[in-house]
Amino acid sequence: MDLEESHFKTRISPTPSGYLHLGNALNFVYTWLMARSHNATLILRIDDLDAARMRPEYVEDIFRTLDWLGLDYDEGPQSPDELQRTYSQNLRIDRYLSVIKELEKNSFVCTSTRKEIEEESEDGQYPGTCRYLNLDPELLDEYAIRILTPEGSFIEWDDLKQGPQRLNLYASMRDFIIQRKDGLPAYQIASLVDDVDMGVNILVRGEDLKDSSAAQLFLAKLLGYDTFLQANFLHHPLLRGLSGEKLSKSAGDLSIRELRRNSTKSSDIISQIAQMLGCPNDLRINDVHELLLHVNHIDGLLELSK
């Protein structure tokens, strides 16, 4: 192992908006393996800005699930109380808002409702209604702030699992929101700023978050966040439900909580994840430490280049 690999940092970053499902477990294990196979620092960051969807039992479920899967980490809260006291994103709102202020020349105030966007859009994307109205926030009771994404906003990166990527942000996330109508920073801002401030340079995500990665790379370029622009990205396939849809915490899909209640052994789940990651079907894995011995079977884990 390269002695210089100790500068790598990655994170597990669940959102407490429902009970965690097997798709979350897959991502957690993938990220843990990436960290431990490269002597990287692993951070637990709980994305808790959305108070309307957060519940104490969902926060507790995160800690129970990590413990049940046998996943340790190096930085971050050890309990729900410590999260609220020291690590909550709500303690960093001023930091996020200051970054939004830095983007003032590249953003605009928007009063469009979701219904109005649906009625006016021809392709499902924001139709640009408020782009050039120069609305004054001082005269408005409620508004969001959107980042301007010009036509031809192509974002490129070399994905550790999926290879070279080129995504048209104008077509997939046109003029995305950076500050919500309730005044809170949007996910794209909070996630990017946290990753930069924490020194995260390995991002392991499901492939449904490729648009988010592109959006954050777009913001990072505007803000001059070179460390994020040089980070390693790995987007893994998603677990799907019986009808082919991606799993959802809010729908309670394949809840790990229910698996625990039904006396499912964590070793059974780890073995399933091992097969999903490419290990031989006849290989019985009892825990994540045994799985770590077989990382050579897992595409992308040994490909770090920064």
Coordinates of N, CA, C and O in Angstrom, one line a residue, residues 1 5 8 10 26-39 159-161 202 204 232-234 236 277-279 291-305:
M1 N 0.8 -1.2 0.0 CA 0.0 0.0 0.0 C 0.9 1.2 0.0 O 1.9 1.3 0.7
E5 N -1.2 7.3 0.6 CA -2.6 7.2 0.5 C -3.3 7.6 1.8 O -4.5 7.8 1.8
F8 N -6.2 10.4 1.8 CA -7.5 10.2 1.2 C -8.6 10.3 2.3 O -8.4 9.8 3.4
T10 N -13.0 9.9 2.7 CA -14.3 9.7 2.1 C -15.4 9.7 3.2 O -15.0 10.0 4.4
L26 N -25.7 -1.2 0.8 CA -24.8 -1.4 -0.3 C -23.8 -0.2 -0.4 O -22.6 -0.4 -0.5
N27 N -24.3 1.0 -0.4 CA -23.5 2.2 -0.5 C -22.5 2.3 0.7 O -21.3 2.6 0.6
F28 N -23.0 2.0 1.9 CA -22.2 2.1 3.1 C -21.0 1.1 3.0 O -19.9 1.5 3.3
V29 N -21.3 -0.1 2.7 CA -20.3 -1.1 2.6 C -19.3 -0.8 1.5 O -18.1 -0.9 1.7
Y30 N -19.8 -0.4 0.4 CA -18.9 0.0 -0.7 C -17.9 1.1 -0.3 O -16.7 1.1 -0.5
T31 N -18.5 2.1 0.4 CA -17.7 3.3 0.9 C -16.7 2.8 1.9 O -15.5 3.2 1.9
W32 N -17.1 2.0 2.9 CA -16.2 1.5 3.9 C -15.1 0.7 3.3 O -13.9 0.8 3.7
L33 N -15.4 -0.2 2.3 CA -14.3 -0.9 1.6 C -13.3 0.0 0.9 O -12.1 -0.3 1.0
M34 N -13.8 1.0 0.3 CA -12.9 2.0 -0.4 C -12.0 2.6 0.7 O -10.8 2.7 0.4
A35 N -12.6 3.0 1.8 CA -11.7 3.7 2.8 C -10.7 2.7 3.4 O -9.5 3.1 3.5
R36 N -11.1 1.6 3.8 CA -10.2 0.6 4.5 C -9.2 0.0 3.5 O -8.1 -0.3 3.9
S37 N -9.5 -0.1 2.2 CA -8.5 -0.7 1.3 C -7.5 0.4 0.9 O -6.5 0.0 0.3
H38 N -7.7 1.6 1.2 CA -6.7 2.7 0.8 C -6.2 3.5 2.0 O -5.7 4.6 1.8
N39 N -6.4 2.9 3.2 CA -6.0 3.6 4.4 C -6.5 5.1 4.5 O -5.8 6.0 4.9
D159 N -14.9 8.4 -14.1 CA -15.5 7.6 -13.0 C -14.7 6.4 -12.8 O -14.3 5.7 -13.7
L160 N -14.4 6.0 -11.5 CA -13.6 4.9 -11.2 C -14.3 3.6 -11.6 O -13.6 2.6 -11.9
K161 N -15.6 3.5 -11.7 CA -16.3 2.3 -12.1 C -16.8 2.4 -13.5 O -16.8 1.4 -14.2
I202 N -12.7 11.3 -2.0 CA -13.3 10.1 -2.6 C -14.8 10.2 -2.4 O -15.3 10.3 -1.2
V204 N -18.2 8.1 -3.1 CA -18.9 6.9 -3.6 C -20.4 7.1 -3.5 O -20.9 7.3 -2.4
N232 N -11.8 11.9 -6.5 CA -12.1 10.6 -7.2 C -13.6 10.3 -7.0 O -14.2 10.4 -5.9
F233 N -14.3 10.0 -8.1 CA -15.8 9.7 -8.1 C -16.0 8.2 -8.5 O -15.4 7.7 -9.4
L234 N -16.9 7.6 -7.7 CA -17.3 6.2 -8.1 C -18.8 6.1 -8.0 O -19.3 6.3 -6.9
H236 N -21.9 3.6 -8.3 CA -22.2 2.2 -8.4 C -23.7 2.0 -8.8 O -24.5 2.9 -8.6
L277 N -21.3 -6.9 -5.5 CA -20.1 -6.2 -5.9 C -19.2 -7.0 -6.8 O -18.1 -6.5 -7.1
G278 N -19.5 -8.2 -7.1 CA -18.7 -9.0 -8.0 C -18.0 -10.2 -7.5 O -17.2 -10.8 -8.2
C279 N -18.1 -10.5 -6.2 CA -17.4 -11.6 -5.6 C -18.1 -12.9 -6.1 O -19.3 -12.9 -6.4
L291 N -14.8 -9.5 3.8 CA -15.0 -9.0 2.5 C -13.9 -8.1 2.0 O -13.5 -8.1 0.8
L292 N -13.2 -7.4 3.0 CA -12.1 -6.6 2.7 C -10.9 -7.4 2.1 O -10.1 -6.9 1.3
L293 N -10.9 -8.7 2.4 CA -9.8 -9.5 1.9 C -10.0 -9.9 0.4 O -9.1 -10.4 -0.2
H294 N -11.2 -9.5 -0.1 CA -11.5 -9.9 -1.5 C -11.8 -8.7 -2.3 O -12.5 -8.8 -3.3
V295 N -11.2 -7.5 -2.0 CA -11.5 -6.3 -2.8 C -11.0 -6.4 -4.2 O -11.4 -5.7 -5.1
N296 N -10.1 -7.3 -4.5 CA -9.6 -7.5 -5.9 C -10.8 -7.9 -6.8 O -10.7 -7.8 -8.0
H297 N -11.9 -8.4 -6.2 CA -13.0 -8.8 -7.1 C -13.9 -7.6 -7.4 O -14.9 -7.8 -8.2
I298 N -13.7 -6.5 -6.7 CA -14.7 -5.4 -6.7 C -14.2 -4.3 -7.6 O -13.2 -3.6 -7.3
D299 N -14.9 -4.1 -8.7 CA -14.5 -3.1 -9.7 C -14.4 -1.7 -9.2 O -15.4 -1.2 -8.6
G300 N -13.3 -1.0 -9.4 CA -13.2 0.4 -9.1 C -12.5 0.7 -7.8 O -12.0 1.7 -7.6
L301 N -12.5 -0.3 -6.9 CA -12.0 0.0 -5.5 C -10.5 0.2 -5.5 O -10.0 0.9 -4.6
L302 N -9.8 -0.4 -6.4 CA -8.3 -0.3 -6.4 C -7.7 0.7 -7.4 O -6.6 0.7 -7.8
E303 N -8.6 1.6 -7.9 CA -8.2 2.5 -9.0 C -7.9 3.9 -8.7 O -7.9 4.8 -9.5
L304 N -7.7 4.2 -7.4 CA -7.5 5.6 -7.0 C -6.3 6.2 -7.7 O -5.3 5.5 -7.8
S305 N -6.4 7.4 -8.2 CA -5.3 8.0 -8.9 C -4.8 9.3 -8.4 O -3.8 9.9 -8.9

